[in-house]
Coordinates of C-alpha atoms and ligand atoms in Angstrom, one line a residue:
M107 CA 23.0 0.9 -29.8
Y108 CA 19.9 0.6 -27.5
D109 CA 17.2 0.3 -30.2
V110 CA 15.7 -3.1 -29.5
L111 CA 15.3 -4.7 -26.1
P112 CA 15.7 -8.4 -26.4
V113 CA 12.4 -9.9 -25.3
K114 CA 11.4 -13.6 -25.5
R115 CA 7.9 -14.2 -26.7
K116 CA 6.3 -17.0 -24.6
K117 CA 4.1 -19.3 -26.7
E118 CA 1.8 -20.3 -23.8
T119 CA -1.0 -17.9 -23.3
F120 CA -3.3 -17.3 -20.2
D121 CA -6.8 -16.1 -19.5
V122 CA -5.7 -14.1 -16.5
L123 CA -2.3 -12.9 -15.3
V124 CA -2.3 -12.1 -11.6
I125 CA 0.6 -10.0 -10.6
G126 CA 1.6 -10.0 -6.9
C127 CA 1.7 -12.8 -4.4
G128 CA 0.4 -11.0 -1.3
L129 CA -3.0 -11.7 0.1
A130 CA -4.9 -10.0 -2.8
G131 CA -3.0 -11.8 -5.6
I132 CA -3.2 -15.2 -4.0
T133 CA -6.9 -14.8 -3.4
A134 CA -7.5 -13.5 -7.0
A135 CA -5.5 -16.4 -8.5
F136 CA -7.4 -19.1 -6.5
R137 CA -10.8 -17.5 -7.2
A138 CA -10.2 -17.1 -11.0
A139 CA -8.7 -20.6 -11.2
D140 CA -11.7 -22.1 -9.3
A141 CA -13.9 -20.2 -11.8
G142 CA -12.3 -22.4 -14.5
V143 CA -9.9 -20.1 -16.3
R144 CA -6.2 -20.5 -16.7
V145 CA -4.1 -18.3 -14.4
L146 CA -0.5 -17.3 -14.2
L147 CA 0.4 -16.0 -10.8
I148 CA 3.5 -13.9 -10.7
T149 CA 5.7 -12.2 -8.1
K150 CA 9.0 -10.4 -8.3
T151 CA 10.0 -12.1 -5.0
Q152 CA 8.4 -15.2 -3.5
L153 CA 5.0 -16.7 -2.8
C154 CA 3.4 -15.0 0.3
S155 CA 5.3 -11.8 0.2
G156 CA 4.6 -8.1 0.4
S157 CA 2.9 -6.3 3.3
S158 CA 0.6 -9.2 3.8
F159 CA 3.5 -11.3 5.0
Y160 CA 5.7 -8.6 6.4
G161 CA 8.6 -10.3 8.3
L162 CA 8.8 -7.9 11.2
M163 CA 5.1 -8.2 12.2
D164 CA 3.6 -10.7 14.5
T165 CA 0.1 -11.2 13.1
I166 CA -2.3 -9.7 10.6
H167 CA -5.8 -8.9 11.7
C168 CA -9.0 -8.8 9.6
Q169 CA -12.2 -7.2 10.7
A170 CA -15.5 -8.8 9.8
T171 CA -19.1 -8.4 10.6
I172 CA -20.3 -10.6 13.5
D173 CA -23.6 -11.5 11.7
E174 CA -26.2 -9.8 9.5
N175 CA -27.3 -7.7 12.5
D176 CA -23.9 -6.1 12.7
E177 CA -23.8 -5.0 9.0
T178 CA -25.5 -1.6 9.5
V179 CA -23.2 -0.4 12.3
F180 CA -20.2 -1.8 10.4
L181 CA -21.1 0.4 7.4
E182 CA -21.7 3.4 9.7
D183 CA -18.1 2.9 11.1
I184 CA -16.6 2.8 7.6
L185 CA -18.5 5.8 6.4
A186 CA -17.7 7.9 9.4
C187 CA -13.9 7.4 9.1
S188 CA -14.0 7.7 5.3
A189 CA -15.1 11.4 5.4
R190 CA -16.9 10.9 2.0
M191 CA -13.9 9.9 0.1
N192 CA -14.9 6.2 -0.1
D193 CA -17.1 4.2 -2.5
T194 CA -20.2 3.1 -0.5
W195 CA -21.3 0.4 -3.0
M196 CA -17.8 -1.3 -2.5
N197 CA -18.0 -0.9 1.3
Q198 CA -21.4 -2.6 1.3
Y199 CA -20.0 -5.3 -1.0
Y200 CA -17.3 -5.8 1.6
I201 CA -19.7 -6.1 4.5
R202 CA -21.9 -8.6 2.7
N203 CA -19.1 -10.8 1.6
I204 CA -16.4 -10.7 4.2
R205 CA -17.6 -13.6 6.3
S206 CA -17.7 -16.0 3.3
C207 CA -14.3 -14.7 2.1
I208 CA -12.7 -15.5 5.5
S209 CA -14.0 -19.1 5.2
Y210 CA -12.3 -19.3 1.8
L211 CA -8.9 -18.7 3.5
K212 CA -8.8 -22.4 4.3
R213 CA -9.2 -23.4 0.7
M214 CA -6.0 -21.4 0.0
G215 CA -4.2 -23.1 2.8
I216 CA -4.3 -20.2 5.3
A217 CA -5.3 -21.3 8.8
F218 CA -6.9 -18.5 10.9
E219 CA -8.1 -17.9 14.4
K220 CA -10.7 -15.6 15.8
L221 CA -10.2 -13.3 18.8
P222 CA -12.4 -14.7 21.7
E223 CA -14.2 -11.3 22.1
P224 CA -15.3 -8.7 19.5
K225 CA -12.8 -5.9 19.2
L226 CA -13.1 -2.2 18.5
P227 CA -11.2 -1.5 15.2
C228 CA -9.0 1.5 14.6
F229 CA -11.3 4.5 13.8
G230 CA -14.4 2.4 14.7
T231 CA -17.0 3.0 17.3
H232 CA -18.4 -0.6 17.5
A233 CA -16.7 -3.8 18.3
H234 CA -16.7 -6.5 15.5
D235 CA -15.3 -9.9 15.0
L236 CA -11.5 -10.0 14.5
Y237 CA -9.8 -12.8 12.7
F238 CA -6.1 -13.2 12.6
W239 CA -3.4 -15.4 11.1
K240 CA 0.3 -15.8 11.7
D241 CA 3.5 -17.9 11.0
W242 CA 4.3 -16.8 7.5
K243 CA 6.7 -19.8 6.9
Q244 CA 4.0 -22.4 7.6
I245 CA 1.4 -20.5 5.6
R246 CA 3.8 -20.3 2.6
T247 CA 4.4 -24.0 2.6
S248 CA 0.7 -24.8 2.8
V249 CA -0.3 -22.2 0.1
R250 CA 2.4 -23.6 -2.2
A251 CA 1.1 -27.1 -1.8
R252 CA -2.5 -26.0 -2.7
I253 CA -1.2 -24.1 -5.8
E254 CA 0.9 -27.0 -7.0
A255 CA -2.2 -29.2 -6.7
H256 CA -4.4 -26.8 -8.6
P257 CA -4.7 -27.7 -12.3
N258 CA -5.4 -24.1 -13.4
I259 CA -2.7 -22.1 -11.6
T260 CA 0.9 -21.7 -12.7
L261 CA 3.2 -19.9 -10.3
A262 CA 6.2 -17.8 -11.5
E263 CA 8.4 -16.3 -8.7
D264 CA 11.4 -13.9 -9.1
T265 CA 9.5 -12.5 -12.1
E266 CA 9.1 -8.7 -12.2
L267 CA 6.5 -6.9 -14.1
I268 CA 8.1 -4.2 -16.2
A269 CA 5.3 -3.1 -18.6
L270 CA 1.7 -3.7 -19.3
L271 CA 1.0 -4.5 -23.0
Q272 CA -1.9 -3.1 -24.9
Q273 CA -3.8 -3.4 -28.2
S274 CA -4.1 -0.3 -30.3
S275 CA -7.6 0.2 -28.7
G276 CA -5.9 0.4 -25.3
A277 CA -7.3 -2.9 -24.1
I278 CA -4.8 -5.1 -22.2
C279 CA -3.3 -8.0 -24.1
G280 CA -0.5 -9.2 -21.7
A281 CA 2.5 -8.0 -19.9
C282 CA 6.3 -7.9 -20.1
F283 CA 8.5 -9.3 -17.3
Y284 CA 12.1 -9.5 -16.2
R285 CA 12.9 -13.1 -15.0
K286 CA 15.7 -13.3 -12.4
N287 CA 16.7 -17.0 -12.9
T288 CA 17.2 -16.7 -16.6
R289 CA 18.1 -13.0 -16.7
T290 CA 15.8 -12.5 -19.6
Y291 CA 12.8 -10.3 -20.6
E292 CA 9.7 -12.2 -21.5
A293 CA 6.4 -11.1 -23.0
I294 CA 3.4 -13.1 -22.0
T295 CA 0.1 -12.8 -23.8
A296 CA -3.1 -12.9 -21.8
K297 CA -6.7 -11.9 -22.1
S298 CA -6.8 -9.9 -18.8
V299 CA -4.4 -8.8 -16.1
I300 CA -5.1 -8.3 -12.3
L301 CA -2.7 -6.0 -10.6
A302 CA -2.2 -7.0 -6.9
T303 CA 1.2 -5.4 -6.5
G304 CA 0.5 -3.8 -3.1
G305 CA 1.1 -0.2 -1.9
F306 CA 4.0 2.2 -2.3
G307 CA 5.9 2.3 1.0
G308 CA 9.2 2.0 -1.0
L309 CA 8.8 5.6 -2.0
Y310 CA 9.5 6.6 1.6
K311 CA 12.8 6.6 3.4
H312 CA 11.1 5.1 6.5
N313 CA 8.4 2.6 5.8
L314 CA 6.9 -0.5 7.3
N315 CA 6.8 -2.4 4.0
S316 CA 9.0 -5.1 2.6
P317 CA 11.4 -3.9 -0.1
D318 CA 9.2 -5.4 -2.9
V319 CA 6.4 -2.9 -2.2
C320 CA 7.2 0.3 -4.1
G321 CA 4.2 1.2 -6.2
D322 CA 5.3 -0.6 -9.5
G323 CA 1.7 -1.5 -10.3
Q324 CA 0.4 2.0 -9.8
A325 CA 3.2 3.6 -11.8
L326 CA 2.9 1.2 -14.7
A327 CA -0.9 1.5 -14.8
L328 CA -0.7 5.3 -14.8
K329 CA 1.8 5.2 -17.7
A330 CA -0.5 2.8 -19.5
G331 CA -3.4 5.3 -19.3
A332 CA -5.2 4.3 -16.0
S333 CA -6.2 6.8 -13.4
L334 CA -5.2 6.9 -9.8
I335 CA -7.4 8.2 -7.0
N336 CA -7.2 9.3 -3.3
L337 CA -3.3 9.3 -3.5
E338 CA -3.1 11.9 -0.7
F339 CA -4.7 9.6 1.9
N340 CA -2.1 7.4 3.4
Q341 CA -1.4 5.8 6.7
F342 CA 1.6 6.8 8.8
I343 CA 2.1 5.0 12.0
P344 CA 5.0 5.1 14.5
G345 CA 7.7 2.4 13.7
F346 CA 10.9 1.4 15.5
I347 CA 14.1 3.1 14.5
S348 CA 16.0 1.2 17.3
P349 CA 16.8 -1.3 18.8
G350 CA 15.4 -3.1 15.8
Y351 CA 14.7 -1.1 12.7
K352 CA 11.2 -1.3 11.1
I353 CA 9.7 -3.4 13.9
V354 CA 5.9 -2.9 14.0
F355 CA 4.6 -0.6 16.8
R356 CA 1.2 -1.4 18.3
E357 CA -0.8 1.6 19.3
G358 CA -2.4 -0.1 22.3
S359 CA 1.0 0.5 24.0
L360 CA 0.3 4.2 24.0
D361 CA -2.1 3.7 27.0
Y362 CA 1.2 3.5 29.0
C363 CA 3.3 6.1 27.3
S364 CA 4.9 8.6 29.6
G365 CA 6.4 10.8 26.9
L366 CA 8.5 11.3 23.8
F367 CA 12.0 12.4 24.5
D368 CA 14.5 14.1 22.2
S369 CA 18.3 13.8 22.5
S370 CA 18.3 16.5 25.3
Q371 CA 15.8 14.4 27.3
T372 CA 13.0 17.0 26.7
N373 CA 9.5 15.6 26.5
V374 CA 8.5 16.9 23.1
L375 CA 4.8 16.3 23.8
R376 CA 4.8 19.0 26.5
Q377 CA 4.8 21.9 24.1
Y378 CA 1.4 20.7 22.8
F379 CA -0.3 20.2 26.2
S380 CA -0.8 22.5 29.2
S381 CA -1.0 19.7 31.7
D382 CA -0.1 16.0 32.2
E383 CA -3.8 15.3 32.3
E384 CA -4.4 16.8 28.9
M385 CA -1.5 14.8 27.5
G386 CA -2.8 11.6 29.1
H387 CA -6.2 12.2 27.6
C388 CA -4.7 12.6 24.1
L389 CA -2.6 9.5 24.4
K390 CA -5.6 7.5 25.6
K391 CA -7.5 8.5 22.4
R392 CA -4.4 8.0 20.2
A393 CA -4.0 4.5 21.6
L394 CA -7.3 3.6 19.8
H395 CA -5.8 3.8 16.3
G396 CA -2.5 3.0 14.7
P397 CA -2.4 5.6 11.9
F398 CA -2.2 9.3 12.3
T399 CA -5.4 11.2 11.6
T400 CA -6.7 14.8 11.7
A401 CA -10.2 13.5 12.5
D402 CA -10.0 13.3 16.3
K403 CA -7.6 15.9 17.6
T404 CA -4.9 13.3 18.5
G405 CA -2.6 14.5 15.7
E406 CA -0.4 16.4 18.2
F407 CA 1.3 13.1 19.1
D408 CA 2.3 12.4 15.5
L409 CA 3.2 16.0 14.7
A410 CA 5.5 16.2 17.8
L411 CA 7.0 12.9 16.8
F412 CA 7.6 13.9 13.2
D413 CA 9.1 17.2 14.2
A414 CA 11.5 15.6 16.7
A415 CA 12.3 12.7 14.4
L416 CA 13.3 15.2 11.6
K417 CA 15.6 17.0 14.0
S418 CA 17.1 13.7 15.3
C419 CA 18.7 13.1 11.9
D420 CA 17.3 9.6 11.6
N421 CA 18.1 8.6 15.2
G422 CA 14.5 8.6 16.2
V423 CA 12.7 9.8 19.3
E424 CA 12.7 7.9 22.6
I425 CA 9.3 6.6 23.7
C426 CA 9.0 5.8 27.4
Y427 CA 6.5 3.5 29.0
R428 CA 5.2 3.0 32.5
P429 CA 6.1 -0.4 33.9
E430 CA 2.4 -1.4 34.3
I431 CA 2.4 -2.1 30.5
L432 CA 3.9 -5.5 31.2
L433 CA 0.8 -6.5 33.2
D434 CA -1.8 -5.5 30.6
P435 CA -4.3 -8.4 30.4
R436 CA -5.7 -7.6 26.8
S437 CA -4.7 -10.5 24.5
Y438 CA -3.5 -8.3 21.6
V439 CA -1.2 -6.3 23.9
R440 CA 0.0 -9.3 25.9
D441 CA 0.8 -11.2 22.7
Y442 CA 2.6 -8.2 21.2
I443 CA 4.7 -7.8 24.4
S444 CA 5.7 -11.5 24.4
W445 CA 6.4 -11.4 20.6
L446 CA 8.8 -8.5 21.0
H447 CA 10.5 -10.2 23.9
E448 CA 10.8 -13.7 22.3
T449 CA 11.7 -12.5 18.8
F450 CA 13.8 -9.4 19.4
D451 CA 14.7 -9.7 23.1
I452 CA 13.0 -6.3 23.6
T453 CA 11.1 -5.4 26.8
L454 CA 8.9 -2.4 26.7
S455 CA 9.4 -0.1 29.7
K456 CA 12.9 -1.4 30.2
D457 CA 14.8 -1.1 26.9
T458 CA 15.5 2.2 25.1
I459 CA 13.1 2.4 22.2
K460 CA 13.3 5.0 19.5
I461 CA 10.5 5.6 17.0
A462 CA 9.6 7.8 14.1
P463 CA 6.5 8.1 11.8
F464 CA 6.7 5.4 9.2
F465 CA 4.7 5.1 6.0
H466 CA 2.5 2.1 6.6
A467 CA -0.2 1.7 3.9
A468 CA -1.9 3.5 1.0
N469 CA -5.7 4.2 1.1
G470 CA -5.8 5.2 -2.5
G471 CA -4.4 3.7 -5.7
I472 CA -5.6 2.5 -9.2
F473 CA -9.1 3.9 -9.7
V474 CA -11.4 0.9 -10.1
D475 CA -15.1 0.5 -10.9
H476 CA -17.6 -1.8 -9.2
T477 CA -16.1 -4.8 -11.0
C478 CA -12.5 -3.9 -9.9
Q479 CA -11.7 -2.9 -13.5
S480 CA -9.5 0.1 -14.0
T481 CA -10.1 2.7 -16.7
I482 CA -8.2 0.4 -19.1
P483 CA -10.3 -2.5 -20.5
G484 CA -9.0 -5.8 -19.2
L485 CA -6.9 -4.3 -16.5
F486 CA -8.2 -5.1 -13.0
A487 CA -6.7 -4.1 -9.6
C488 CA -7.3 -5.3 -6.1
G489 CA -5.7 -5.1 -2.6
E490 CA -3.6 -2.2 -1.6
C491 CA -2.9 -1.1 -5.2
A492 CA -6.6 -0.5 -5.9
G493 CA -8.1 2.9 -5.1
G494 CA -11.4 4.6 -4.4
I495 CA -12.8 1.9 -2.2
H496 CA -11.5 3.3 1.1
G497 CA -11.8 6.9 2.2
A498 CA -9.7 9.5 4.0
D499 CA -9.1 7.1 6.8
R500 CA -9.6 3.3 6.7
L501 CA -11.3 1.2 9.3
G502 CA -8.6 -1.1 11.0
G503 CA -8.5 -4.6 9.7
N504 CA -10.3 -3.7 6.5
A505 CA -7.1 -3.7 4.3
S506 CA -6.5 -7.4 4.7
G507 CA -10.3 -8.0 4.4
S508 CA -10.3 -6.0 1.2
C509 CA -7.6 -8.2 -0.3
L510 CA -9.9 -11.2 0.2
V511 CA -13.2 -9.5 -0.9
F512 CA -11.9 -7.5 -3.8
G513 CA -9.4 -10.2 -4.8
T514 CA -12.5 -12.3 -5.3
L515 CA -14.4 -9.6 -7.1
A516 CA -11.5 -8.8 -9.4
A517 CA -11.1 -12.5 -10.2
I518 CA -14.8 -13.1 -11.0
S519 CA -14.7 -10.0 -13.2
A520 CA -11.5 -10.8 -15.0
A521 CA -12.6 -14.4 -15.6
A522 CA -15.9 -13.1 -17.1
Y523 CA -14.0 -10.6 -19.2
A524 CA -11.6 -13.2 -20.4
S525 CA -14.4 -15.5 -21.5
Q526 CA -15.6 -12.8 -23.9
T527 CA -12.2 -11.8 -25.2
S528 CA -9.9 -13.3 -27.8
I529 CA -6.1 -13.6 -27.4
Y530 CA -4.3 -10.7 -29.1
S531 CA -0.7 -11.1 -29.9
L532 CA 1.4 -7.9 -30.3
S533 CA 3.7 -7.5 -33.3
E534 CA 7.4 -7.1 -32.4
S535 CA 7.3 -3.4 -33.4
E536 CA 4.2 -2.7 -31.3
L537 CA 5.9 -4.4 -28.3
Q538 CA 9.1 -2.4 -28.8
T539 CA 7.2 0.9 -29.2
Q540 CA 5.4 0.3 -25.9
L541 CA 8.7 -0.6 -24.0
H542 CA 10.4 2.5 -25.5
R543 CA 7.6 4.7 -24.3
T544 CA 7.4 3.2 -20.8
Y545 CA 11.2 3.7 -20.2
R546 CA 11.6 7.1 -22.1
S547 CA 14.0 5.9 -24.7
D548 CA 13.8 9.3 -26.4
H549 CA 15.4 11.1 -23.4
T550 CA 18.2 13.4 -24.4
I551 CA 20.8 14.6 -21.9
A552 CA 24.5 14.6 -21.8
S553 CA 25.7 11.5 -19.9
E554 CA 27.9 13.6 -17.5
N555 CA 24.7 15.2 -16.1
L556 CA 23.0 11.9 -15.4
L557 CA 22.3 10.5 -11.9
S558 CA 22.5 6.8 -11.1
P559 CA 19.3 4.9 -10.3
E560 CA 20.4 4.5 -6.7
A561 CA 20.9 8.3 -6.3
I562 CA 17.5 9.0 -7.8
T563 CA 15.7 6.6 -5.5
L564 CA 17.5 7.9 -2.4
K565 CA 16.6 11.4 -3.3
V566 CA 13.0 10.6 -3.9
K567 CA 12.7 8.7 -0.6
D568 CA 14.2 11.6 1.3
L569 CA 11.9 14.2 -0.3
M570 CA 8.8 12.0 0.4
W571 CA 9.9 11.4 4.0
K572 CA 10.6 15.1 4.7
Y573 CA 7.8 16.8 2.8
C574 CA 5.0 14.3 2.1
N575 CA 4.8 12.9 5.6
V576 CA 2.2 13.6 8.3
Q577 CA 2.7 17.3 7.8
R578 CA 2.4 19.0 4.4
N579 CA 2.2 22.5 3.0
Q580 CA 2.1 24.2 -0.4
S581 CA 5.6 25.5 -0.7
D582 CA 7.1 22.1 0.4
L583 CA 4.9 20.3 -2.1
D584 CA 5.7 22.7 -4.9
F585 CA 9.4 22.2 -4.1
V586 CA 9.0 18.4 -4.2
R587 CA 7.3 18.5 -7.6
Q588 CA 10.0 20.8 -9.0
E589 CA 12.8 18.6 -7.6
I590 CA 11.2 15.4 -9.0
Q591 CA 10.9 17.0 -12.5
T592 CA 14.6 18.0 -12.3
L593 CA 15.5 14.4 -11.2
R594 CA 13.5 13.1 -14.2
Q595 CA 15.6 15.2 -16.5
K596 CA 18.7 13.6 -15.0
F597 CA 17.7 10.0 -15.4
F598 CA 17.6 7.9 -18.5
P599 CA 16.0 4.6 -17.6
W600 CA 16.0 3.0 -21.0
K601 CA 19.8 2.5 -21.1
Y602 CA 19.9 0.6 -17.8
L603 CA 17.5 -2.0 -19.1
F604 CA 20.5 -3.3 -21.2
S605 CA 22.8 -3.5 -18.2
S606 CA 24.5 -6.8 -17.6
Q607 CA 24.4 -6.2 -13.8
E608 CA 21.0 -7.3 -12.5
S609 CA 21.2 -5.0 -9.5
V610 CA 21.7 -2.0 -11.7
L611 CA 18.8 -3.0 -14.0
K612 CA 16.5 -3.6 -11.0
A613 CA 17.5 -0.3 -9.4
A614 CA 16.7 1.5 -12.6
L615 CA 13.2 0.0 -12.7
C616 CA 12.6 1.0 -9.1
A617 CA 13.9 4.6 -9.7
E618 CA 11.7 5.1 -12.7
H619 CA 8.6 3.9 -10.9
A620 CA 9.5 6.1 -7.9
L621 CA 9.8 9.2 -10.1
T622 CA 6.4 8.5 -11.8
L623 CA 4.5 7.8 -8.6
S624 CA 6.0 10.3 -6.2
E625 CA 5.2 13.1 -8.6
A626 CA 1.6 11.9 -8.8
L627 CA 1.4 11.8 -5.0
A628 CA 2.9 15.2 -4.5
L629 CA 0.4 16.6 -7.1
A630 CA -2.6 15.1 -5.3
M631 CA -1.3 16.3 -1.9
S632 CA -0.7 19.8 -3.3
Q633 CA -4.2 19.9 -4.9
R634 CA -6.1 19.2 -1.7
K635 CA -6.1 22.5 0.1
E636 CA -7.7 21.3 3.3
S637 CA -7.0 18.7 6.0
R638 CA -9.1 15.5 6.0
G639 CA -8.4 12.1 7.5
G640 CA -4.7 11.2 7.1
H641 CA -4.0 14.2 4.9
Y642 CA -2.9 17.2 7.0
R643 CA -2.0 20.5 5.5
S644 CA -0.4 22.9 8.1
D645 CA -1.4 25.8 5.8
F646 CA -5.1 24.5 5.6
P647 CA -5.6 22.8 9.0
L648 CA -9.4 22.6 8.8
T649 CA -11.7 20.2 6.9
D650 CA -13.5 22.2 4.2
P651 CA -16.9 21.0 2.8
A652 CA -16.0 22.6 -0.5
W653 CA -13.4 19.8 -0.8
E654 CA -15.9 17.0 -0.7
K655 CA -14.6 15.7 -4.0
R656 CA -12.0 13.1 -4.9
I657 CA -8.8 13.9 -6.7
V658 CA -8.0 11.7 -9.7
I659 CA -4.6 11.7 -11.4
S660 CA -3.9 10.6 -14.9
I661 CA -1.3 11.3 -17.6
Q662 CA -2.5 13.4 -20.5
N663 CA -0.2 14.3 -23.4
G664 CA 2.7 13.1 -21.4
T665 CA 2.0 15.3 -18.4
L666 CA 0.4 14.6 -15.1
H667 CA -3.2 15.9 -14.9
S668 CA -5.5 16.2 -12.0
S669 CA -9.3 16.2 -12.1
F670 CA -12.2 15.5 -9.7
S671 CA -14.5 12.6 -9.1
P672 CA -17.7 13.4 -7.2
C673 CA -18.3 11.7 -3.8
M674 CA -20.6 8.7 -4.0
D675 CA -22.9 8.6 -1.0
R676 CA -25.9 6.8 -2.4
D677 CA -27.1 3.7 -0.7
F678 CA -26.2 0.8 -3.1
S679 CA -28.3 -1.9 -1.6
D680 CA -27.7 -4.1 -4.6
A681 CA -24.2 -4.9 -3.4
V682 CA -24.9 -8.6 -3.0
D683 CA -22.8 -11.8 -3.3
Ligands
LIG148 C1 3.4 -3.8 9.1 C2 2.0 -3.8 8.6 C3 1.0 -4.3 9.3 C4 -0.3 -4.4 8.8 N1 -1.3 -4.9 9.6 C5 -2.5 -5.0 9.1 C6 -3.6 -5.6 9.8 O1 -3.4 -6.1 10.9 N2 -4.8 -5.7 9.2 C7 -5.1 -5.1 8.0 O2 -6.2 -5.2 7.5 N3 -4.1 -4.5 7.3 C8 -2.9 -4.5 7.8 N4 -1.9 -3.9 7.0 C9 -2.1 -3.5 5.6 C10 -2.2 -4.8 4.8 O3 -1.3 -5.7 5.3 C11 -1.9 -4.5 3.4 O4 -2.7 -3.5 2.9 C12 -2.2 -5.8 2.5 O5 -1.7 -6.9 3.1 C13 -1.7 -5.6 1.1 O6 -1.9 -6.8 0.4 P1 -1.7 -6.9 -1.1 O7 -1.9 -8.3 -1.5 O8 -2.5 -5.8 -1.8 O9 -0.2 -6.4 -1.4 P2 1.2 -7.0 -0.7 O10 0.9 -8.0 0.3 O11 2.0 -5.9 -0.4 O12 1.8 -7.9 -1.9 C14 2.3 -7.3 -3.1 C15 2.9 -8.3 -4.0 O13 3.2 -7.8 -5.2 C16 4.5 -8.2 -5.6 N5 5.0 -7.2 -6.6 C17 5.2 -5.8 -6.4 N6 5.7 -5.3 -7.5 C18 5.8 -6.3 -8.4 C19 6.3 -6.3 -9.7 N7 6.7 -5.2 -10.4 N8 6.2 -7.5 -10.4 C20 5.8 -8.6 -9.8 N9 5.4 -8.6 -8.5 C21 5.4 -7.4 -7.8 C22 5.2 -8.3 -4.3 O14 6.4 -9.0 -4.4 C23 4.2 -9.0 -3.5 O15 4.1 -10.3 -3.8 C24 -0.6 -3.9 7.5 C25 0.5 -3.4 6.7 C26 1.7 -3.4 7.2 C27 2.8 -2.8 6.4

């Protein structure tokens, strides 16, 4: 009954498929198109989506070198927070190219401004130039106009990647999609594919990502044979539980924090500090970076918050502010306060605000080389779904900058790859075999024991929030891995691809990706038996030099497999434009 998935074969072929319409995908599409190749730019939602254009955020910031003299200290800042888990060549490439990549924003229709004074980034020790852009609606209109005017870019919205298609050699030859407006599956032939599908916040119950960001690219790349790296290094920052769920929290406000209070009005920070002075000192340091880290002894704030948030049963923990916050003269604090007030009618220090640690961004992802190519020929990745560039912590403002710099590098590389590659069209049986494999059509379990896609995703999100959050330990991680394997046995994704209800079909795709990727994350977290950067193990609280190696996850013989990649700390001075 479920033998053949009906898939339309599109006649039109492309040099480069770019999947994802956040900052990385848009950059990659323009750059490849400007290099003269034919590009299809695809998103499962709309143009200018994902974390890059997160609706409950005021602005996005991008950190850049002030000039050539600033390059050395910028690199020192990156290396210091990366704790040897980064790729120095790629970091140097960023530093050399970020200024020209910011100028290119205008070409894509994104107007930007520069903060009047250099700013210290999260985890940095030197102030650098900070660029920012805002007003997503206006940006979307202007980017759309530029795309429509570009002879080499075709845009397909509401089109969801469901599988990567490969030749028998393993090389990429296209991808398969679900199209919402026609409710059909389509296979598109292309010489190369750039994944720019963002991070994996959707794996977590509480995350600061839009719902379209749930690790599809990483999960599908892993299944296709690519490796993932640095999955244990993720960013968790406080987010609003109420009065507005998922509103972005700005760490600068912690300069005025007077405590975190549970439902019995106990300040939960007190248990970690012997005096108000000690607590104030920690909060001052914690106010310098958004994400949790083990690197600077400010983690008590996040651990106290997490512990109390778990006990609050999702009601969050009250954060109180001194009234002086409303008089802070710094532009990024002042702008945040007025944005909260004007957009959500929230006044810090007056309204009751409850927070919890939210998943914010991934530092790891699809392992790429110095051309942004994954371990699969013809498959490139950039933006948050790419891994190995950043380290255990990431310098603030470098995620958006990486979308610009490595979106460009991925585009140049994919265009060059396409120019030396011929179109390869899969036979119908090859196509069906690959789809069957991706969605486990050989699964055998009595239907009365199956769980629905929604139940699977809910369960995964809950496990990830409880056990793969700022605090992790071996027995919890073993439990998560065991639970996910059990859930996998209770889920038969293939049959849902035939559902006439679109919501069921989409939920099934989401559940299958969630199972694949969450197990990979839990494996990486359980392998690293130390604490480093954003990865904290309560059973191994110290950083251990013996763990100066990077964890790589792949699938071998149908099973997740972990191996190590050495740290790369050579000076790659050839990382030029
Ligand atoms: C609240 C918040 C604030 C942040 N602030 C900053 C900041 O100030 N500075 C900074 O440097 N970084 C910041 N970051 C991080 C940064 O925004 C992200 O890392 C970056 O924007 C990711 O961009 P991207 O293009 O890789 O992915 P995204 O912008 O997330 O885009 C992903 C795209 O892929 C599409 N997609 C996903 N799955 C599929 C599929 N199966 N098929 C087709 N399309 C798919 C999505 O619809 C979307 O279009 C912030 C992140 C968050 C969440």
